[in-house]
């Protein structure tokens, strides 16, 4: 009886090892089928000169995306981000494209604004001299700033003096 039990244990061990080998092989096969390559994004030109009123559709013109498995994935292209202004009138645009397996390809190119102008400061009421003891809200009263890209940027202005730094948006509140 012990001989049959020993043979059964060995057979059970062999079956378990075979099952583990089949499982590991099937996992490897499935993972080898998965697409891990990201789409490649290409541009008709590396630099682009545009107006400050450029639309996203215009920024996507001349941009294409290709994936080895899915082919043309240009329809998935989107603008991921626009950098802050560099040297006054330049920005870096980051593009992203997706394939059917949710792999993301990214690429960047530079845009140059052809009609950018620096922010403009304006007064909405007469400029009045205030005493040195006046509050910060009194110092910036009636002062506004407008940018041709971002519009009203009054809340982002910073007033510098030898005594303190005042953020205009917080001084007005």
Coordinates of C-alpha atoms in Angstrom, one line a residue:
X1 CA 0.0 0.0 0.0
X2 CA 2.9 2.3 0.7
X3 CA 4.2 1.8 -2.8
X4 CA 0.9 3.0 -4.4
X5 CA 0.9 6.0 -2.1
X6 CA 4.4 6.9 -3.0
X7 CA 3.7 6.5 -6.8
X8 CA 0.5 8.6 -6.4
X9 CA 2.5 11.4 -4.6
X10 CA 5.2 11.4 -7.3
X11 CA 2.5 11.5 -10.0
X12 CA 0.7 14.4 -8.2
X13 CA 4.0 16.3 -7.9
X14 CA 4.7 15.8 -11.7
X15 CA 1.2 17.0 -12.5
X16 CA 1.7 20.1 -10.3
X17 CA 5.1 20.9 -11.9
X18 CA 3.5 20.5 -15.4
X19 CA 0.6 22.8 -14.5
X20 CA 3.0 25.4 -13.2
X21 CA 5.1 25.2 -16.4
X22 CA 2.0 25.5 -18.6
X23 CA 0.8 28.5 -16.5
X24 CA 4.2 30.2 -16.7
X25 CA 4.4 29.5 -20.4
X26 CA 0.9 30.9 -21.1
X27 CA 1.7 34.1 -19.1
X28 CA 5.0 34.6 -21.0
X29 CA 3.1 34.0 -24.3
X30 CA 0.4 36.5 -23.4
X31 CA 3.0 39.1 -22.3
X32 CA 4.9 38.7 -25.5
X33 CA 1.8 39.6 -27.5
X34 CA 1.3 42.9 -25.6
X35 CA 2.3 46.0 -27.4
X36 CA 4.7 48.1 -25.3
X37 CA 6.0 50.5 -28.0
X38 CA 4.7 54.1 -27.9
X39 CA 3.5 55.9 -31.1
X40 CA 6.0 58.1 -32.8
X41 CA 5.0 61.7 -33.4
X42 CA 6.4 63.7 -36.3
X43 CA 6.2 67.3 -37.4
X44 CA 6.3 68.9 -40.9
X45 CA 8.6 71.5 -39.2
X46 CA 10.3 71.7 -35.9
X47 CA 9.5 75.4 -35.3
X48 CA 6.2 77.1 -35.9
X49 CA 5.5 80.8 -36.2
X50 CA 2.0 81.7 -35.1
X51 CA -0.3 84.5 -33.9
X52 CA -1.1 84.8 -30.2
X53 CA -4.7 83.9 -31.2
X54 CA -3.6 80.5 -32.5
X55 CA -6.1 77.6 -31.9
X56 CA -5.4 74.1 -30.8
X57 CA -6.5 72.9 -34.2
X58 CA -3.9 75.1 -35.8
X59 CA -1.2 73.8 -33.5
X60 CA -2.1 70.3 -34.5
X61 CA -1.7 71.0 -38.3
X62 CA 1.3 69.3 -39.8
X63 CA 1.6 66.9 -36.8
X64 CA 1.1 63.1 -37.3
X65 CA 1.5 60.0 -35.2
X66 CA 2.3 56.5 -36.2
X67 CA 2.3 53.2 -34.2
X68 CA 4.0 50.0 -35.5
X69 CA 1.0 47.9 -34.4
X70 CA -2.0 50.2 -34.9
X71 CA -0.7 52.2 -37.9
X72 CA -1.8 55.9 -38.2
X73 CA -2.9 57.2 -34.8
X74 CA -2.9 60.8 -35.7
X75 CA -6.6 61.1 -34.6
X76 CA -5.5 60.5 -31.0
X77 CA -3.1 63.5 -31.0
X78 CA -3.6 66.1 -28.4
X79 CA -1.7 69.0 -26.9
X80 CA -0.6 68.0 -23.5
X81 CA 0.9 71.3 -22.3
X82 CA 2.2 74.7 -23.3
X83 CA 5.3 76.0 -21.4
X84 CA 5.5 79.4 -19.9
X85 CA 6.8 82.1 -22.2
X86 CA 10.5 81.8 -23.0
X87 CA 12.5 84.9 -24.1
X88 CA 9.3 86.9 -24.4
X89 CA 7.6 85.3 -27.4
X90 CA 8.5 81.6 -27.5
X91 CA 6.9 78.5 -26.0
X92 CA 7.4 74.8 -26.0
X93 CA 4.3 72.7 -27.0
X94 CA 4.2 69.2 -25.8
X95 CA 2.1 66.8 -27.9
X96 CA 0.8 63.3 -26.9
X97 CA -0.6 60.4 -29.0
X98 CA -2.1 57.1 -27.8
X99 CA -2.3 53.7 -29.4
X100 CA -4.8 50.9 -29.0
X101 CA -2.9 49.5 -26.0
X102 CA -2.9 52.8 -24.2
X103 CA 0.8 53.5 -24.8
X104 CA 1.6 57.2 -24.9
X105 CA 4.1 58.8 -27.2
X106 CA 5.2 62.4 -26.6
X107 CA 7.1 65.0 -28.6
X108 CA 7.8 68.7 -28.3
X109 CA 8.3 71.6 -30.7
X110 CA 8.9 75.3 -30.3
X111 CA 6.4 77.9 -31.3
X112 CA 7.2 81.6 -31.8
X113 CA 4.5 84.2 -31.5
X114 CA 4.7 86.7 -34.4
X115 CA 2.5 89.4 -32.8
X116 CA 3.2 89.1 -29.1
X117 CA 3.3 92.3 -27.0
X118 CA 4.4 92.6 -23.4
X119 CA 1.8 93.1 -20.7
X120 CA 0.3 96.5 -20.5
X121 CA -0.3 98.4 -17.3
X122 CA -3.3 100.7 -17.0
X123 CA -4.9 102.9 -14.4
X124 CA -8.6 102.8 -13.9
X125 CA -8.6 106.0 -11.8
X126 CA -6.1 108.9 -11.2
X127 CA -2.8 108.0 -9.7
X128 CA -2.7 109.6 -6.2
X129 CA 0.4 110.0 -4.0
X130 CA -0.1 108.2 -0.7
X131 CA 1.8 108.4 2.5
X132 CA 4.5 105.9 3.5
X133 CA 2.1 104.5 6.1
X134 CA -0.6 103.7 3.6
X135 CA -1.7 100.1 3.3
X136 CA -0.7 97.9 0.4
X137 CA -4.2 98.0 -1.1
X138 CA -4.0 101.8 -1.3
X139 CA -0.6 101.6 -3.1
X140 CA -2.1 99.5 -6.0
X141 CA -5.5 101.0 -6.1
X142 CA -6.7 101.5 -9.7
X143 CA -3.7 99.6 -11.2
X144 CA -4.4 96.8 -13.7
X145 CA -2.4 94.6 -16.1
X146 CA -3.5 92.9 -19.4
X147 CA -1.6 90.4 -21.4
X148 CA -2.4 89.6 -25.1
X149 CA -2.4 85.8 -24.3
X150 CA -3.7 85.5 -20.7
X151 CA -6.0 88.5 -20.6
X152 CA -6.3 90.2 -17.2
X153 CA -3.2 89.4 -15.1
X154 CA -3.8 92.0 -12.4
X155 CA -3.8 89.3 -9.7
X156 CA -0.4 88.1 -10.8
X157 CA 1.4 91.5 -10.6
X158 CA 4.0 92.0 -7.8
X159 CA 4.8 95.4 -6.5
X160 CA 8.4 95.7 -5.3
X161 CA 9.6 98.3 -2.9
X162 CA 12.7 98.7 -0.7
X163 CA 10.6 97.7 2.3
X164 CA 8.4 94.9 1.2
X165 CA 7.0 92.8 -1.7
X166 CA 3.3 93.0 -2.3
X167 CA 1.3 90.7 -4.6
X168 CA -1.3 92.9 -6.1
X169 CA -4.1 90.3 -6.2
X170 CA -3.8 89.6 -2.4
X171 CA -3.5 93.3 -1.6
X172 CA -6.8 94.0 -3.3
X173 CA -8.7 91.5 -1.2

